[in-house]
mmCIF file of C-alpha atoms in Angstrom:
data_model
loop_
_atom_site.group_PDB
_atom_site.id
_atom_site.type_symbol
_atom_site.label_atom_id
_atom_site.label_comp_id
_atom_site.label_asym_id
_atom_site.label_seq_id
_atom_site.Cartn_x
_atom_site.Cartn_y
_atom_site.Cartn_z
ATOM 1 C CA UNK A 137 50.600 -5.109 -7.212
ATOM 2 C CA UNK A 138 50.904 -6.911 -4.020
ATOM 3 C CA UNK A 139 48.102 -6.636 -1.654
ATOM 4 C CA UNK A 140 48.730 -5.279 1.955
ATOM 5 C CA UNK A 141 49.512 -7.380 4.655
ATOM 6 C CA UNK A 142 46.459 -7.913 6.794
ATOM 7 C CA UNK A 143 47.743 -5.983 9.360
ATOM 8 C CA UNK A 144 47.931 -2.977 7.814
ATOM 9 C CA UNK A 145 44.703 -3.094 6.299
ATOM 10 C CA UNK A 146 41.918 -0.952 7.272
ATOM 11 C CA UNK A 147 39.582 -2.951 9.688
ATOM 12 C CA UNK A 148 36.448 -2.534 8.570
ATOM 13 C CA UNK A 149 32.801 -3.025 10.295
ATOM 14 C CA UNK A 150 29.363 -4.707 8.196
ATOM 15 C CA UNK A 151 26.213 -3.424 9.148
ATOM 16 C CA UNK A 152 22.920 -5.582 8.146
ATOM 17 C CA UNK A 153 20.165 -3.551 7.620
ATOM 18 C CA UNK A 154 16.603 -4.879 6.573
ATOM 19 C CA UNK A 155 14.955 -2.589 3.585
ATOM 20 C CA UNK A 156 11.058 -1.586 4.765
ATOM 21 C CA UNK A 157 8.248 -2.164 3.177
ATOM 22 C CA UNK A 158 9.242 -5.488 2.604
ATOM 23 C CA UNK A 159 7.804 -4.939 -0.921
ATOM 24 C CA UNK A 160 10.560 -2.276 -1.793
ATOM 25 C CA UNK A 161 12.276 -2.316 -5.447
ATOM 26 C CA UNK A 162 15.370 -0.604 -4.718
ATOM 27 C CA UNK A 163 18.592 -1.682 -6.094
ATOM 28 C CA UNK A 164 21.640 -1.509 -4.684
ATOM 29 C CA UNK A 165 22.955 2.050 -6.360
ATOM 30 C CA UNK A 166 20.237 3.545 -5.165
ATOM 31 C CA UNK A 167 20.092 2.531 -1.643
ATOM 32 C CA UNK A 168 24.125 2.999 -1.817
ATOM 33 C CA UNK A 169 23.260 7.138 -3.189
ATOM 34 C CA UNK A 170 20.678 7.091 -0.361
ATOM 35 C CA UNK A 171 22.867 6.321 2.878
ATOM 36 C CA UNK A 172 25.654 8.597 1.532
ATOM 37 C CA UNK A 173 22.878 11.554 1.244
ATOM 38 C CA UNK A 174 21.854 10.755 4.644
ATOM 39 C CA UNK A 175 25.466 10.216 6.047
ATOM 40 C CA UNK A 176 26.750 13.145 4.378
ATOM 41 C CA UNK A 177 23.676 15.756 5.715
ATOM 42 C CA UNK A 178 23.932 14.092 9.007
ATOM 43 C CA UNK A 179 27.792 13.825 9.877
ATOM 44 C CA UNK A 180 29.033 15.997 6.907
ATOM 45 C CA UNK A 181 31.389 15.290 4.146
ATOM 46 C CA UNK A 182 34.592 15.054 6.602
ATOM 47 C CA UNK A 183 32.995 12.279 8.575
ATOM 48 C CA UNK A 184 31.177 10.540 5.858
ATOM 49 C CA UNK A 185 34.946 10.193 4.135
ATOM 50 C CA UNK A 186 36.453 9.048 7.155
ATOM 51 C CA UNK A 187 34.262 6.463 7.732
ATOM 52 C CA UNK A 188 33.953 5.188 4.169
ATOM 53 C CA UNK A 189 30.660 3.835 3.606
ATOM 54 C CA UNK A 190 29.703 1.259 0.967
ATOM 55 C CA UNK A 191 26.671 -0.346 -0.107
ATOM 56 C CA UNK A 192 28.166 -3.943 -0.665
ATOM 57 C CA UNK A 193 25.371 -5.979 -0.702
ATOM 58 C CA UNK A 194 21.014 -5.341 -1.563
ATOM 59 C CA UNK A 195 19.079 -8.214 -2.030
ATOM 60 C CA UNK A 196 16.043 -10.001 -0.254
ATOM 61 C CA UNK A 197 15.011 -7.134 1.186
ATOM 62 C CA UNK A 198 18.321 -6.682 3.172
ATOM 63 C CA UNK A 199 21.392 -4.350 3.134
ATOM 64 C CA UNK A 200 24.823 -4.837 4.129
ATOM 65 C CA UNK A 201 26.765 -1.417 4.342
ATOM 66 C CA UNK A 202 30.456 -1.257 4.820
ATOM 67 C CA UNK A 203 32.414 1.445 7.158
ATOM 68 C CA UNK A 204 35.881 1.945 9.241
ATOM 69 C CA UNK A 205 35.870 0.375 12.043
ATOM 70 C CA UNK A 206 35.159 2.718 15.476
ATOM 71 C CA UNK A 207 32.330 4.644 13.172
ATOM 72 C CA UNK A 208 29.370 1.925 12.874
ATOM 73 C CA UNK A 209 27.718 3.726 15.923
ATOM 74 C CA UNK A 210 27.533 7.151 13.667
ATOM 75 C CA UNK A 211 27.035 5.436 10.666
ATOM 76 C CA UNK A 212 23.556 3.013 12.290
ATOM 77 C CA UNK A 213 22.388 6.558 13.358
ATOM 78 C CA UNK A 214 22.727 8.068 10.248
ATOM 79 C CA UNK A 215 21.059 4.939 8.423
ATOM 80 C CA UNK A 216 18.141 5.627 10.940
ATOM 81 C CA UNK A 217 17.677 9.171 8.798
ATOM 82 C CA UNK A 218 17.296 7.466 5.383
ATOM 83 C CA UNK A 219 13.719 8.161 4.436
ATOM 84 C CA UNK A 220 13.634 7.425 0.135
ATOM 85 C CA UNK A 221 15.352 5.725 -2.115
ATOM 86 C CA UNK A 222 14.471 6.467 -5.922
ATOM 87 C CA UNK A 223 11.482 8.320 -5.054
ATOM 88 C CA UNK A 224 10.268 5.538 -3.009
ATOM 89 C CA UNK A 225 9.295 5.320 0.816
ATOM 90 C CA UNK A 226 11.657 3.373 2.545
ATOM 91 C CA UNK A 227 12.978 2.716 5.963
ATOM 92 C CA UNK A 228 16.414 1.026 6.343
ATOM 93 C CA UNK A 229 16.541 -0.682 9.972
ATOM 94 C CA UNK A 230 19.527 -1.768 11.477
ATOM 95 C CA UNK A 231 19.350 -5.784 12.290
ATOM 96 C CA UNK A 232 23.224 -6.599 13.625
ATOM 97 C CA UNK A 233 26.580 -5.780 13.163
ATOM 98 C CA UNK A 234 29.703 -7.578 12.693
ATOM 99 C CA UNK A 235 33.124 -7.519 11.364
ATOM 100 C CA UNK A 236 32.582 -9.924 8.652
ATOM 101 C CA UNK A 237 29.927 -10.667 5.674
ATOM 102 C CA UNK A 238 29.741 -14.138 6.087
ATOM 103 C CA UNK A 239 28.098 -13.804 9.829
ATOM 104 C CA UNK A 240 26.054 -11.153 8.543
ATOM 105 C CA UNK A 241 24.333 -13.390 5.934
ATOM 106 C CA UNK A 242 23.493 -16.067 8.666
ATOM 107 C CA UNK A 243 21.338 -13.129 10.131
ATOM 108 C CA UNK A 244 19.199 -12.847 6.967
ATOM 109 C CA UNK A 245 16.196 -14.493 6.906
ATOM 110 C CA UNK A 246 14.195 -14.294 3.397
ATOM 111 C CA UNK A 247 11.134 -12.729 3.345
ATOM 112 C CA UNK A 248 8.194 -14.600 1.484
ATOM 113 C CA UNK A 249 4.802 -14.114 0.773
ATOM 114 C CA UNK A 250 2.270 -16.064 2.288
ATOM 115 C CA UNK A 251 -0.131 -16.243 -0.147
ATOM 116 C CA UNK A 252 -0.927 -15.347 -3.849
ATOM 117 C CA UNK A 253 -1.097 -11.822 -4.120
ATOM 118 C CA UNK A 254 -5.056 -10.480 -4.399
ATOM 119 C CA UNK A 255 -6.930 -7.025 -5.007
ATOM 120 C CA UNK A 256 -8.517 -5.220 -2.540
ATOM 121 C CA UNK A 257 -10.803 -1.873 -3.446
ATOM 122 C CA UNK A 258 -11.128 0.188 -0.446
ATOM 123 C CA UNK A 259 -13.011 3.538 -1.360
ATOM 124 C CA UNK A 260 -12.898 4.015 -4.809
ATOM 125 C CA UNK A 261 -9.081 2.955 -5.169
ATOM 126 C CA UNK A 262 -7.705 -0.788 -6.397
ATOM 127 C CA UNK A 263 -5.438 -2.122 -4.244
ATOM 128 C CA UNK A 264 -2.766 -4.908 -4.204
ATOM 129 C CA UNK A 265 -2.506 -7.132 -1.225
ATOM 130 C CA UNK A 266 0.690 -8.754 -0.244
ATOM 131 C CA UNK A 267 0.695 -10.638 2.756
ATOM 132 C CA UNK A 268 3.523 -11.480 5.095
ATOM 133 C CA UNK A 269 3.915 -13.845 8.489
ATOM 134 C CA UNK A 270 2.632 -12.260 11.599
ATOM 135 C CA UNK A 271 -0.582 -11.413 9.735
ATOM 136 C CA UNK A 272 1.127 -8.588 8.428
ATOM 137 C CA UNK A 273 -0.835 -7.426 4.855
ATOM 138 C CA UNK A 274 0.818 -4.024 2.630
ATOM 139 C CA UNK A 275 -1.820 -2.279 0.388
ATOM 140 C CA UNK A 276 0.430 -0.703 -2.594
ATOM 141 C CA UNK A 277 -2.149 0.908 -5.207
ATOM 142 C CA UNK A 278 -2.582 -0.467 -8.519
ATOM 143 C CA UNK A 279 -0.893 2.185 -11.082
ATOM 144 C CA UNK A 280 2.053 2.743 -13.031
ATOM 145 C CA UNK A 281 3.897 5.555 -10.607
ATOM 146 C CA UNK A 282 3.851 7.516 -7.032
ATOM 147 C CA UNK A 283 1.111 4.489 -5.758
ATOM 148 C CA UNK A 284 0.215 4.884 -2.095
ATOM 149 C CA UNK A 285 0.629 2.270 -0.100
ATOM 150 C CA UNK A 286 -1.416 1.483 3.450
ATOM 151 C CA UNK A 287 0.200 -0.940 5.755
ATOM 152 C CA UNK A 288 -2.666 -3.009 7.698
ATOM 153 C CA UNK A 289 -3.333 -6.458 9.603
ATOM 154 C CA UNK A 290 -5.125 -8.916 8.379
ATOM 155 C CA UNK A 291 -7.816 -8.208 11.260
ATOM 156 C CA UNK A 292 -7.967 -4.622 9.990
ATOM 157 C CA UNK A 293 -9.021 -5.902 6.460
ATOM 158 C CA UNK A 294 -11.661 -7.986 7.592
ATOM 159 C CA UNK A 295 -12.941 -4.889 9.395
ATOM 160 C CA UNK A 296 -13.392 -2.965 5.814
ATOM 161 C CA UNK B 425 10.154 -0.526 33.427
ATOM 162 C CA UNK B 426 8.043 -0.319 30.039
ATOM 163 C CA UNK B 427 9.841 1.398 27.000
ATOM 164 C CA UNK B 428 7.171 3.196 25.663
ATOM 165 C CA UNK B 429 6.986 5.136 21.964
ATOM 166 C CA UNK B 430 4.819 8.220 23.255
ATOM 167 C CA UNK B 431 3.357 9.472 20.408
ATOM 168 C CA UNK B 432 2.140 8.074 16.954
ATOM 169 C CA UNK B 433 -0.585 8.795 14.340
ATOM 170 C CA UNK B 434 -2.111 6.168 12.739
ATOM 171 C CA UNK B 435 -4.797 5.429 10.474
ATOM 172 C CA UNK B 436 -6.350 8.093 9.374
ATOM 173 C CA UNK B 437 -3.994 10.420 10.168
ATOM 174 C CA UNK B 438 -1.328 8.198 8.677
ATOM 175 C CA UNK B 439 -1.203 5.200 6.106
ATOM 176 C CA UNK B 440 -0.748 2.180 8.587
ATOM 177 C CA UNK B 441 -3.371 0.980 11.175
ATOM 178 C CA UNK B 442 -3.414 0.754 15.005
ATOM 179 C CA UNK B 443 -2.290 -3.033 15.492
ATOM 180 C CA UNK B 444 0.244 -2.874 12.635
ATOM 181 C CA UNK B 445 2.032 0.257 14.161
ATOM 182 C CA UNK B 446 1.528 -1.319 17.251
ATOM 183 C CA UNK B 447 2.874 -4.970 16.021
ATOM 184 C CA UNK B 448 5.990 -3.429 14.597
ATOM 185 C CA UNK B 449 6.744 -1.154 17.714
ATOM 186 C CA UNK B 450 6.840 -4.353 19.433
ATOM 187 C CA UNK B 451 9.536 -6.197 17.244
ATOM 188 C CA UNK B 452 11.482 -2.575 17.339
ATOM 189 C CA UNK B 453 11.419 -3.409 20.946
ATOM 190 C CA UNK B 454 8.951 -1.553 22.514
ATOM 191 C CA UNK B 455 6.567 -2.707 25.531
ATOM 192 C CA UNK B 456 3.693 0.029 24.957
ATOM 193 C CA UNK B 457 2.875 2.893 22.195
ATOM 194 C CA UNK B 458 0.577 6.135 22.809
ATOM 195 C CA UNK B 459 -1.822 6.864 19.867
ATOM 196 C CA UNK B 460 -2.361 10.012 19.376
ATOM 197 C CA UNK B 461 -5.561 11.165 17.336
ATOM 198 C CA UNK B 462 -8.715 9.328 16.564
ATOM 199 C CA UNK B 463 -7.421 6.158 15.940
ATOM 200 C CA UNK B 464 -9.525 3.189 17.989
ATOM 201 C CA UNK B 465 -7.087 1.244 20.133
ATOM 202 C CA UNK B 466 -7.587 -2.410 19.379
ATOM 203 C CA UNK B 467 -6.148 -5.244 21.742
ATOM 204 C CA UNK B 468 -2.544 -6.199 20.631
ATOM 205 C CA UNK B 469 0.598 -7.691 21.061
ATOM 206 C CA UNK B 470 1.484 -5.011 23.025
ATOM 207 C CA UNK B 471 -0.369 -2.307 25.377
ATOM 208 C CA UNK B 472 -1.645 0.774 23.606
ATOM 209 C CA UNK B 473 -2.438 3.717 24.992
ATOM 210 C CA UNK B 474 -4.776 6.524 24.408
ATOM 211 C CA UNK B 475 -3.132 10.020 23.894
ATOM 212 C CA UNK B 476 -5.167 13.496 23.282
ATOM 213 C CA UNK B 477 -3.444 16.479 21.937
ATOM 214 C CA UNK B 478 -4.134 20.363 22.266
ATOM 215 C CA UNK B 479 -2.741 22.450 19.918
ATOM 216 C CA UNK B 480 -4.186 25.843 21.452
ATOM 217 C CA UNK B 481 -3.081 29.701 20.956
ATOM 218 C CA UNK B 482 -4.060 30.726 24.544
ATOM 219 C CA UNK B 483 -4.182 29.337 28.143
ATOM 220 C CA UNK B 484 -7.653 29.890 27.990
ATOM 221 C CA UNK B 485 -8.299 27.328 25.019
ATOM 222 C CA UNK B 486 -6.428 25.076 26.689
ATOM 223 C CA UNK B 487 -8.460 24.806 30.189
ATOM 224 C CA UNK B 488 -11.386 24.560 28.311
ATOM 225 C CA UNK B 489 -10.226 21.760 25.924
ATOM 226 C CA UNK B 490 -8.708 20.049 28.819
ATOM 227 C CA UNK B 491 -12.492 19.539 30.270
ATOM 228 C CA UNK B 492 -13.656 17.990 26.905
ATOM 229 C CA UNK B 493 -14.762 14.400 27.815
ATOM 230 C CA UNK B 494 -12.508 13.128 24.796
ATOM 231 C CA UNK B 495 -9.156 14.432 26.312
ATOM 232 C CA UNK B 496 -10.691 13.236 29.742
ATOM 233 C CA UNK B 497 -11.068 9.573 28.912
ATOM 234 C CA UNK B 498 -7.267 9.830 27.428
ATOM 235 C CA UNK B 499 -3.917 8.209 29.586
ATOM 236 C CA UNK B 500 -2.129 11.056 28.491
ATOM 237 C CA UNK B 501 -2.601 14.652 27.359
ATOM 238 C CA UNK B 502 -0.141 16.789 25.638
ATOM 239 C CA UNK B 503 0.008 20.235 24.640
ATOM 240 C CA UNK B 504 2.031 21.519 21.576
ATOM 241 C CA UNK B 505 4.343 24.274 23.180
ATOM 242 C CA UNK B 506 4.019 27.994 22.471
ATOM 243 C CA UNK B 507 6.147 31.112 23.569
ATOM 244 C CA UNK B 508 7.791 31.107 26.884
ATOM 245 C CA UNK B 509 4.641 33.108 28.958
ATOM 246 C CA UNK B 510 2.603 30.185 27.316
ATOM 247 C CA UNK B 511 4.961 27.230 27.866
ATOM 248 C CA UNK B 512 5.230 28.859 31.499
ATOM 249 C CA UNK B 513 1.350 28.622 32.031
ATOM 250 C CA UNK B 514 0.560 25.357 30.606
ATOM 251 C CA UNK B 515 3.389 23.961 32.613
ATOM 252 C CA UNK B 516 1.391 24.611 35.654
ATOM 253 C CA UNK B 517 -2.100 23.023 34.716
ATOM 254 C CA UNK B 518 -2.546 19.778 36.396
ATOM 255 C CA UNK B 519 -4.898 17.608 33.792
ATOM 256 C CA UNK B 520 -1.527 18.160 31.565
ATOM 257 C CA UNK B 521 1.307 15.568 31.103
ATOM 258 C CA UNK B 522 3.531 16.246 28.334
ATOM 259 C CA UNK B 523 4.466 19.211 26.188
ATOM 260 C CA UNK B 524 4.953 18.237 22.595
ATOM 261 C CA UNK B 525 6.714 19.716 19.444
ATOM 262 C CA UNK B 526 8.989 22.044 21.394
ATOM 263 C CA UNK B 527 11.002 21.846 18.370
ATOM 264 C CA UNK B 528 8.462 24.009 15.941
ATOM 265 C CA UNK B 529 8.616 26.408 19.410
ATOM 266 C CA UNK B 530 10.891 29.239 18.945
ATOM 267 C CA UNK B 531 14.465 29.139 20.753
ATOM 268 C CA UNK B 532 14.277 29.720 24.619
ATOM 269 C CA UNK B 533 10.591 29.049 24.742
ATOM 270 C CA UNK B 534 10.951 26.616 27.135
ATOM 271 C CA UNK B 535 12.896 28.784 29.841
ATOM 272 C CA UNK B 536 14.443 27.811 33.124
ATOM 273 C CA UNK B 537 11.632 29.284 34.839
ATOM 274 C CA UNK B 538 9.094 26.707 32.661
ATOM 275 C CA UNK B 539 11.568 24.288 33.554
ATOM 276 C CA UNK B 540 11.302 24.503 37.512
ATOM 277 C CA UNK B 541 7.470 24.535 37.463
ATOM 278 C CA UNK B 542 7.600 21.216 35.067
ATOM 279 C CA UNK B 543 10.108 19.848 37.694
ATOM 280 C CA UNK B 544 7.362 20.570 40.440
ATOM 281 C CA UNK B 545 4.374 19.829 38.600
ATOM 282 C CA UNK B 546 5.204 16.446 37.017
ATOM 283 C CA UNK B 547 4.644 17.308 33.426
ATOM 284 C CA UNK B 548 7.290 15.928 30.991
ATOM 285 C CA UNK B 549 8.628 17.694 28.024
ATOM 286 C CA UNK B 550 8.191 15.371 24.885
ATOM 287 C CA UNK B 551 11.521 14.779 22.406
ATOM 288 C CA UNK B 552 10.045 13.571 18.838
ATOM 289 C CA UNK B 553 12.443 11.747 16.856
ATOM 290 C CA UNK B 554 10.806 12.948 13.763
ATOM 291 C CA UNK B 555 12.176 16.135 12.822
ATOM 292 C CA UNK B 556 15.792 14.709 13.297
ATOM 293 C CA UNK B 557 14.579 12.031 10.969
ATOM 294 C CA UNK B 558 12.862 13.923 8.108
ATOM 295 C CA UNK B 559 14.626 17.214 8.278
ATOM 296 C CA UNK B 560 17.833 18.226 6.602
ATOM 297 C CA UNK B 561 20.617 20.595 6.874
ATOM 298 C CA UNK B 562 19.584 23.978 9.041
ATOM 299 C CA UNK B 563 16.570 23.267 10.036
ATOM 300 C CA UNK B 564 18.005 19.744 11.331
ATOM 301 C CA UNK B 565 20.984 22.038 13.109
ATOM 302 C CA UNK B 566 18.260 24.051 14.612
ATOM 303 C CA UNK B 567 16.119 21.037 16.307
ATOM 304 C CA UNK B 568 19.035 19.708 17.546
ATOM 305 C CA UNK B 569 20.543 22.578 19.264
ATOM 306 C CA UNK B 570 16.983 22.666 20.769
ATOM 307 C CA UNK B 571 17.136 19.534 22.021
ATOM 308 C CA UNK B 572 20.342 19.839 23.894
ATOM 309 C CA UNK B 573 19.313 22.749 25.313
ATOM 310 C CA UNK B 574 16.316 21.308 26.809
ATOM 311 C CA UNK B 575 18.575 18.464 28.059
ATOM 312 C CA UNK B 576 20.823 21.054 29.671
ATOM 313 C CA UNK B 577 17.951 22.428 31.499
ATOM 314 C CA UNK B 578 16.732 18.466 32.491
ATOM 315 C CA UNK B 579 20.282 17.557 33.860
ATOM 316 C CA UNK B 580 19.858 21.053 36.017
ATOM 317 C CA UNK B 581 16.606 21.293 37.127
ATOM 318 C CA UNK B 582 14.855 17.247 36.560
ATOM 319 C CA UNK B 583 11.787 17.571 34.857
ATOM 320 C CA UNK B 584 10.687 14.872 33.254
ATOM 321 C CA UNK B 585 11.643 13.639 29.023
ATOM 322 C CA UNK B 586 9.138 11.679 26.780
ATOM 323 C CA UNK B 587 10.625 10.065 23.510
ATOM 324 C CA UNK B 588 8.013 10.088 20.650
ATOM 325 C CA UNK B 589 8.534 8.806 16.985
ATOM 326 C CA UNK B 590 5.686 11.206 15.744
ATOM 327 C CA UNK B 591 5.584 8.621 13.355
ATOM 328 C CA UNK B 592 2.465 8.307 10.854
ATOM 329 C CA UNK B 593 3.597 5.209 9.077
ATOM 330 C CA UNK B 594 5.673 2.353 10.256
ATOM 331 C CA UNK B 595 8.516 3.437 7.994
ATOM 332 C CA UNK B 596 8.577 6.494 10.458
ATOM 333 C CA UNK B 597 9.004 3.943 13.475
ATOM 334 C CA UNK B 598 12.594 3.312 14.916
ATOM 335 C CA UNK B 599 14.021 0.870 17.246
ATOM 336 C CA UNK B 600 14.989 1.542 20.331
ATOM 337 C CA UNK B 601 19.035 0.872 19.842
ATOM 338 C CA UNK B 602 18.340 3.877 16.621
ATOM 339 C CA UNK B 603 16.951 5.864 19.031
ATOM 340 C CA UNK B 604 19.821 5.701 21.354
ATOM 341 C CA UNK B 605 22.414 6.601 18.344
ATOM 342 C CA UNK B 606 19.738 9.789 17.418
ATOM 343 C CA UNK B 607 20.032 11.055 20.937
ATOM 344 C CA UNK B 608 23.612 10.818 21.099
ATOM 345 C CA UNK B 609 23.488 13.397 17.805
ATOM 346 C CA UNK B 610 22.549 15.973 20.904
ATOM 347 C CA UNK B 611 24.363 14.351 23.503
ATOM 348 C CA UNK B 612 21.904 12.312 25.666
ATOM 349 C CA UNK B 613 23.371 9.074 26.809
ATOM 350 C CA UNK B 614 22.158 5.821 26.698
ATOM 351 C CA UNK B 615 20.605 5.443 30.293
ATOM 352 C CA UNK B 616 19.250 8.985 30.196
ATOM 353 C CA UNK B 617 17.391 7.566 26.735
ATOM 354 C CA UNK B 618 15.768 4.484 28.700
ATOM 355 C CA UNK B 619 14.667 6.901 31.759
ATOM 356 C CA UNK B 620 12.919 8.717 29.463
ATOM 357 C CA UNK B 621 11.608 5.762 27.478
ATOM 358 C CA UNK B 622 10.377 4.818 30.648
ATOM 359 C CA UNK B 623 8.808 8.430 31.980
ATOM 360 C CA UNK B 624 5.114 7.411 30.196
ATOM 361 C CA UNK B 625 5.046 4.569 32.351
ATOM 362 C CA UNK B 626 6.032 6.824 35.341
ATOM 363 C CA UNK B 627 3.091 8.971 34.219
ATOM 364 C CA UNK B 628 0.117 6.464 34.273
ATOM 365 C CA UNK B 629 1.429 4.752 37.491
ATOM 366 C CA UNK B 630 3.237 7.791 39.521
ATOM 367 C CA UNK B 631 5.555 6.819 42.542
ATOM 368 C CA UNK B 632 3.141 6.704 45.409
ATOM 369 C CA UNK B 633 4.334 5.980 49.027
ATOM 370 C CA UNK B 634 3.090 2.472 50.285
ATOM 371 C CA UNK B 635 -0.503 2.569 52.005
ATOM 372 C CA UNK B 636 -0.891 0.222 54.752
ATOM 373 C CA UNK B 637 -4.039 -1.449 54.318
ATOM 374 C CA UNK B 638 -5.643 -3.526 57.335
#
């Protein structure tokens, strides 16, 4: 089958969106079954079919989701909404958008630890310390399922 | 102009600490936050503020917690809104700024008559960002048909708007350019979202004619 000329393709618009906590195993289904919950409650199903959105890229911590061109507003507000992914906490925040994937990926910047990852015990509880730049440190519980996770500086964890 | 998040619970209340909240509102692109509980503000990238609120059954309970030295010492006191002869009263007290969680309020709480007074007396109403966040299907419906009515009484009468996460976490924190595409779910636009961003600042430092000093 030939493949449409380019102008009468659909124009379509990328949307990078950075996965939070920064320590978030999500894959890319499940962030895809996410934003399509949270488009489709949001905007409802005729909307959330007009506008076509795709998960077509999770890794690094970062998202890129695909839509029609003229809804990316709708679409960013509905990504705003997206709350879990897989039972897990997460918050997908909208970093640029653009009409292509290549510009999008000169956006990313990869997100590394700073530092070997330690224990900390506050109360009675174990947890796991990953650090990030801007003296950022996440607390995710030692344990198999539903840890909690506490999201402090590193000033606050001197305090304790 | 400061774009300020006016309301957020930290540590204990929520899982994330003062000057992490406080270091991601400012990479969301905020200038100041207002911590709301009995978090200790810390000195931070950015300027945080000390907020008390009264959740109270009766104008009564409410001018005596008003006198309590801890909502006293706070830059901003809000009062979680009740029925409309409530909402109408509390309007009207002068140690209060903002009325929170008009959302949770029933439908016409906040009347035209509340409305006025607010206009007159300074005191904001407070939009929280939360509900439209965490909520889903009717109940979501419901806030937001609040919210645009209390923007069609703004545009009429000019009281003052707040914009609040009402986050406990920093996953509950939003940037300012997702704030602007929540609003426009209830039709706010994008300079009526700054004002309003903007209204704490108005609160701590009101407009004051210029004093000649010699």
């Amino acid at each position: 089958m030939r493949p449409r000329p380019p102008a009468m393709r659909t124009k379509r618009r990328y949307i990078l969106v950075r996965i939070h906590p920064c320590g978030a195993r999500v894959d890319q289904k499940q962030v895809y079954l996410a934003v399509i919950e949270a488009v489709t409650s949001l905007l409802g199903d005729a909307a959330a079919g007009l506008a076509q959105p795709a998960v077509v890229f999770c890794e690094e911590g970062y998202a890129i989701v695909r839509c029609r061109r003229g809804t990316e507003k709708d679409i960013a507000a509905a990504l705003a909404t997206v709350t879990t992914a897989a039972d897990e906490r997460i918050a997908l925040r909208t970093v640029a958008v653009s009409g292509t994937i290549h510009a999008l990926r000169r956006r990313m910047r990869p997100i590394r630890h700073l530092s070997m990852d330690e224990g900390v015990k506050i109360g009675e509880t174990y947890f796991t310390a990953y650090r990030y730049p801007r003296q950022k440190v996440d607390l995710v519980e030692k344990g198999i399922k539903h840890q909690k996770s506490f999201f402090f500086t590193e000033a606050d964890l001197e305090e304790r | 102009m400061k774009i300020t998040d006016a309301g957020m619970h930290p540590y204990p209340a929520g899982d994330s600490t003062v000057a992490r909240m406080a270091l991601e509102a400012g990479e969301l692109g905020f200038d100041s936050v207002v911590v709301i509980g009995d978090a200790v503000c810390q000195p931070s990238s950015i300027e945080v503020l000390q907020g008390a609120a009264i959740g109270a059954t009766s104008i009564k309970e409410v001018l005596k917690r008003v006198r309590d030295p801890a909502v006293r010492r706070a830059d901003v006191v809000y009062v979680d809104a009740g029925d409309a002869a409530f909402n109408r009263a509390v309007v009207s007290i002068k140690e209060v700024n903002v009325v929170r969680s008009i959302h949770a309020a029933r439908r016409n709480a906040f009347d035209h008559v509340a409305a006025r007074t607010a206009a007159e007396q300074g005191v904001a109403v407070d939009i929280s960002m939360a509900p439209i966040i965490h909520f889903r299907g009717t109940k979501r419906q419901r806030v937001l048909q609040q919210y645009a009515d209390i923007l069609s009484l703004q545009r009429r009468y000019g009281f003052l708007l707040t914009i609040s996460s009402d986050a406990c976490s920093i996953l509950g924190q939003r940037s300012v350019r997702d704030i602007r595409g929540l609003c426009a779910l209830f039709g706010m636009t994008g300079a009526e979202v700054t004002e309003a961003l903007s209204t704490i600042g108005q609160i701590i430092e009101p407009h004051q004619p210029v004093r000649v000093v010699e």
